[in-house]
PDB file of N, CA and C in Angstrom:
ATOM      1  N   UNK M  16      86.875 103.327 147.537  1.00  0.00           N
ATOM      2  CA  UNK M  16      87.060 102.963 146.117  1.00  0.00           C
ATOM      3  C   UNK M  16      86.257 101.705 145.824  1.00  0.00           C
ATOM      4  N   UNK M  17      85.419 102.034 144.706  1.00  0.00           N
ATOM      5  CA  UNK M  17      84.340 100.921 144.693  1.00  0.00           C
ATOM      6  C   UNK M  17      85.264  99.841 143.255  1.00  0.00           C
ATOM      7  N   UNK M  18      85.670  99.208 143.097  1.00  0.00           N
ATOM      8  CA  UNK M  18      86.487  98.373 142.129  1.00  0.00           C
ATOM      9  C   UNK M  18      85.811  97.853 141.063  1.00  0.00           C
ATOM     10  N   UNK M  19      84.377  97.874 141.205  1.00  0.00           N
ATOM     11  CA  UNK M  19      83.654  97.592 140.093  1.00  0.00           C
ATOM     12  C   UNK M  19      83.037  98.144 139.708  1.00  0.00           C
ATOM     13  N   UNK M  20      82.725  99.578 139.872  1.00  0.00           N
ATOM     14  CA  UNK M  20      82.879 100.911 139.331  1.00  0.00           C
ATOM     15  C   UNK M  20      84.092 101.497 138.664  1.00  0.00           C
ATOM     16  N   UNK M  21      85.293 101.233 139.168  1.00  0.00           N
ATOM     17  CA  UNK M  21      86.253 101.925 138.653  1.00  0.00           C
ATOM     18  C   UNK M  21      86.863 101.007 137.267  1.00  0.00           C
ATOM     19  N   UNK M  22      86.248  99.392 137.492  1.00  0.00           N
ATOM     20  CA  UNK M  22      85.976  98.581 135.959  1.00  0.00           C
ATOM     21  C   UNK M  22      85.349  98.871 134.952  1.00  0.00           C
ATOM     22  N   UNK M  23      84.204  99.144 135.944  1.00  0.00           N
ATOM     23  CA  UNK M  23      83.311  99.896 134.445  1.00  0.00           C
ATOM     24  C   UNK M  23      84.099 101.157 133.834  1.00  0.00           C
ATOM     25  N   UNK M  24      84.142 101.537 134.746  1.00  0.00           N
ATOM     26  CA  UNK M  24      84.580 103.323 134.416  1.00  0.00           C
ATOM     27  C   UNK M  24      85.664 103.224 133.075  1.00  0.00           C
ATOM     28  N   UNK M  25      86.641 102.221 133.207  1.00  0.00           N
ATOM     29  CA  UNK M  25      88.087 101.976 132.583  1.00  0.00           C
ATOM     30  C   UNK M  25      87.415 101.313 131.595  1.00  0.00           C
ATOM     31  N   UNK M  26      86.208 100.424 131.064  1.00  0.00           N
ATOM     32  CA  UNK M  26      85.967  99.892 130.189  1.00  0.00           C
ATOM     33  C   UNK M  26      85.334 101.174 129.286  1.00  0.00           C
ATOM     34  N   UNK M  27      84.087 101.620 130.230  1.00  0.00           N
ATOM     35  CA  UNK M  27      83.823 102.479 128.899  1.00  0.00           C
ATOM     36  C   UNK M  27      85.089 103.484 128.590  1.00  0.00           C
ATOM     37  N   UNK M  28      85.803 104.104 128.777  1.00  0.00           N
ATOM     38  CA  UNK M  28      86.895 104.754 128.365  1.00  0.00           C
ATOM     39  C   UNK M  28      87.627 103.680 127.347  1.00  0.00           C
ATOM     40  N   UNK M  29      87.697 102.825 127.804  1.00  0.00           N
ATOM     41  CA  UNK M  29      88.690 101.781 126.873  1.00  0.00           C
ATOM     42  C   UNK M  29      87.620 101.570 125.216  1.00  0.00           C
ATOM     43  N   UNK M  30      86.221 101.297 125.608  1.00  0.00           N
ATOM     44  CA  UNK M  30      85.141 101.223 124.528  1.00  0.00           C
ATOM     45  C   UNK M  30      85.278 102.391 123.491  1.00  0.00           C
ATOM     46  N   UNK M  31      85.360 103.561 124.347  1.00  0.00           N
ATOM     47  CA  UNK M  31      85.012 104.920 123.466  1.00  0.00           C
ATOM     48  C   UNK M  31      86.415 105.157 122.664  1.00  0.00           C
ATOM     49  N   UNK M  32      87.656 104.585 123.355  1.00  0.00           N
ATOM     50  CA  UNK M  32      88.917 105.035 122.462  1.00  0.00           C
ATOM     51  C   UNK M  32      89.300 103.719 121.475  1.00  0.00           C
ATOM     52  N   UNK M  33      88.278 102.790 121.675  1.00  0.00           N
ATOM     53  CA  UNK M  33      88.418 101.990 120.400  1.00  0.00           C
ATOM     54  C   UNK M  33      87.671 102.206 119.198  1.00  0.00           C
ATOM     55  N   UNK M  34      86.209 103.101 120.361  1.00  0.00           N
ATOM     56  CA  UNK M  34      85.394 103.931 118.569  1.00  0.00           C
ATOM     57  C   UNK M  34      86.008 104.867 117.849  1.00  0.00           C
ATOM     58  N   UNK M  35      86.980 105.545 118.669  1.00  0.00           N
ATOM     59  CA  UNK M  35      87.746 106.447 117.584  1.00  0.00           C
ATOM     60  C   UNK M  35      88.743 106.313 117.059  1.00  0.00           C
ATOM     61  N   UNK M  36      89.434 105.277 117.269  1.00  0.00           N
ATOM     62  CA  UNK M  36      90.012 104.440 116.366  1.00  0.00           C
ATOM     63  C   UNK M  36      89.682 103.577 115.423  1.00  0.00           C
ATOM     64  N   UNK M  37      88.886 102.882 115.187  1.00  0.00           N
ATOM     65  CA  UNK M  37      87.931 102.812 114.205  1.00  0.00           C
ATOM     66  C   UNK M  37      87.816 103.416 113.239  1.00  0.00           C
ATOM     67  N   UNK M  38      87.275 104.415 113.606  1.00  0.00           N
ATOM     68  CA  UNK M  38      86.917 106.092 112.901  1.00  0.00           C
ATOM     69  C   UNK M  38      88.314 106.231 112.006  1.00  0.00           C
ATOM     70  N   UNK M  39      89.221 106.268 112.783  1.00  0.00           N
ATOM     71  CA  UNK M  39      90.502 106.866 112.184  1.00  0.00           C
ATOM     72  C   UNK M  39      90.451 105.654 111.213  1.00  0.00           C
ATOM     73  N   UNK M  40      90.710 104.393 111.699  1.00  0.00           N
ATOM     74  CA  UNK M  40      91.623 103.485 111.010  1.00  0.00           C
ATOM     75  C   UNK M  40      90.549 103.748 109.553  1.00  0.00           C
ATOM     76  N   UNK M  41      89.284 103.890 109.576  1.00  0.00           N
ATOM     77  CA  UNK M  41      88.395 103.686 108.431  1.00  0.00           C
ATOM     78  C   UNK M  41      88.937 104.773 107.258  1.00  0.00           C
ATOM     79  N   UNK M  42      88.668 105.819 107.801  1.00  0.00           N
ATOM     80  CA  UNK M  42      89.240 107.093 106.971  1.00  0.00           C
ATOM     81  C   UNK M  42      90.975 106.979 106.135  1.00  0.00           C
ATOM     82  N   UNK M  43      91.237 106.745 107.456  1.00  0.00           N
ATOM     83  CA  UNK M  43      92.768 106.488 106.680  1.00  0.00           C
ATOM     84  C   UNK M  43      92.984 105.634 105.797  1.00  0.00           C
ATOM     85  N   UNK M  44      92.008 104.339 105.694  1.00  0.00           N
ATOM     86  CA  UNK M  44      92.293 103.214 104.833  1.00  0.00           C
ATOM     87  C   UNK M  44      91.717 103.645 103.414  1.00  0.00           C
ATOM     88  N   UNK M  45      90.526 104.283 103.449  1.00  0.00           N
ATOM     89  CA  UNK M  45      89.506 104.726 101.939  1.00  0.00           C
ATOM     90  C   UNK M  45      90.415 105.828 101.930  1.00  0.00           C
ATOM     91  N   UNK M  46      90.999 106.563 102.502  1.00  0.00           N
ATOM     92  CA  UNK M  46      91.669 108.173 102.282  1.00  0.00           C
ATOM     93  C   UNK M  46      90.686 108.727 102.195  1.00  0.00           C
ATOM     94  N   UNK M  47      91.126 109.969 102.477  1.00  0.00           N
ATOM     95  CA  UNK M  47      90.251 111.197 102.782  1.00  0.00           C
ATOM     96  C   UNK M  47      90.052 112.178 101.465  1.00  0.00           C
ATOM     97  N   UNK M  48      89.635 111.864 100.441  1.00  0.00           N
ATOM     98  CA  UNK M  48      89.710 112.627  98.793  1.00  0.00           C
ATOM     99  C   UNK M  48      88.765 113.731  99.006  1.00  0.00           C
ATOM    100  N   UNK M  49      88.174 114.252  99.839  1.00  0.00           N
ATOM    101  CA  UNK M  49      86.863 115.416  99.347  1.00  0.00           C
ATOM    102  C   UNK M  49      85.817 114.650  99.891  1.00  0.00           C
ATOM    103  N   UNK M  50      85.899 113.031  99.417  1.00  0.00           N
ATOM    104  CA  UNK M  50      84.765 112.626  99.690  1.00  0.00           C
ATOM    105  C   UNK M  50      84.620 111.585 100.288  1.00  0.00           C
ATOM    106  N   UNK M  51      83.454 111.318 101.333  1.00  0.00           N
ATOM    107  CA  UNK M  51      84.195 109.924 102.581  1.00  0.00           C
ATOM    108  C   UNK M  51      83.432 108.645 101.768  1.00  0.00           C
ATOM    109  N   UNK M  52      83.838 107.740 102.649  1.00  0.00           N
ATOM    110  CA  UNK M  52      83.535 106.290 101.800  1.00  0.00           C
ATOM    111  C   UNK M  52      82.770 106.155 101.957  1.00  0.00           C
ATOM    112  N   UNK M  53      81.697 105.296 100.869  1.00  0.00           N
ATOM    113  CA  UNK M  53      80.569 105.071 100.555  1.00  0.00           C
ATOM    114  C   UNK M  53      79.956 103.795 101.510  1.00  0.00           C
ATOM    115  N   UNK M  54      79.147 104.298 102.407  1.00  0.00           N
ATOM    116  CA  UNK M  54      78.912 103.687 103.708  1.00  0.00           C
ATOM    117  C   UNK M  54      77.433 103.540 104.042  1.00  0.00           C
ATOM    118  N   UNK M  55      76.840 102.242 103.251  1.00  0.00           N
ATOM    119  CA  UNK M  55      75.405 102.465 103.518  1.00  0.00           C
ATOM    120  C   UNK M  55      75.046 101.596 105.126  1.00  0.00           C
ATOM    121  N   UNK M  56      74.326 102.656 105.623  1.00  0.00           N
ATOM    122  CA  UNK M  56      73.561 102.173 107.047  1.00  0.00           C
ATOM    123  C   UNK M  56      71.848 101.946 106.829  1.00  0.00           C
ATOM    124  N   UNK M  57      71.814 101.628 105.836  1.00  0.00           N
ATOM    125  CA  UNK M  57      70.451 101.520 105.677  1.00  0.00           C
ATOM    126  C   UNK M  57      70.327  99.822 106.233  1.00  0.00           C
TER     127      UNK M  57
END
């Protein structure tokens, strides 16, 4: 068992379930009407 592999490993898992929470928390806050919130990435 390499321990700083199995850090990383637990971080990105921990990273990726904070992007989809995010996701959620965003949607849920504008609500979901038909149409998603107006989100410029330019």
């Amino acid at each position: 068992m390499n321990p700083l592999r199995d850090g990383w490993k637990l971080l990105r898992t921990g990273s990726a379930l904070v992007g989809v929470l995010a996701v959620a928390f965003v949607v849920l806050s504008y609500g979901w009407n038909g149409e998603p919130p107006a989100l410029s990435l330019e």
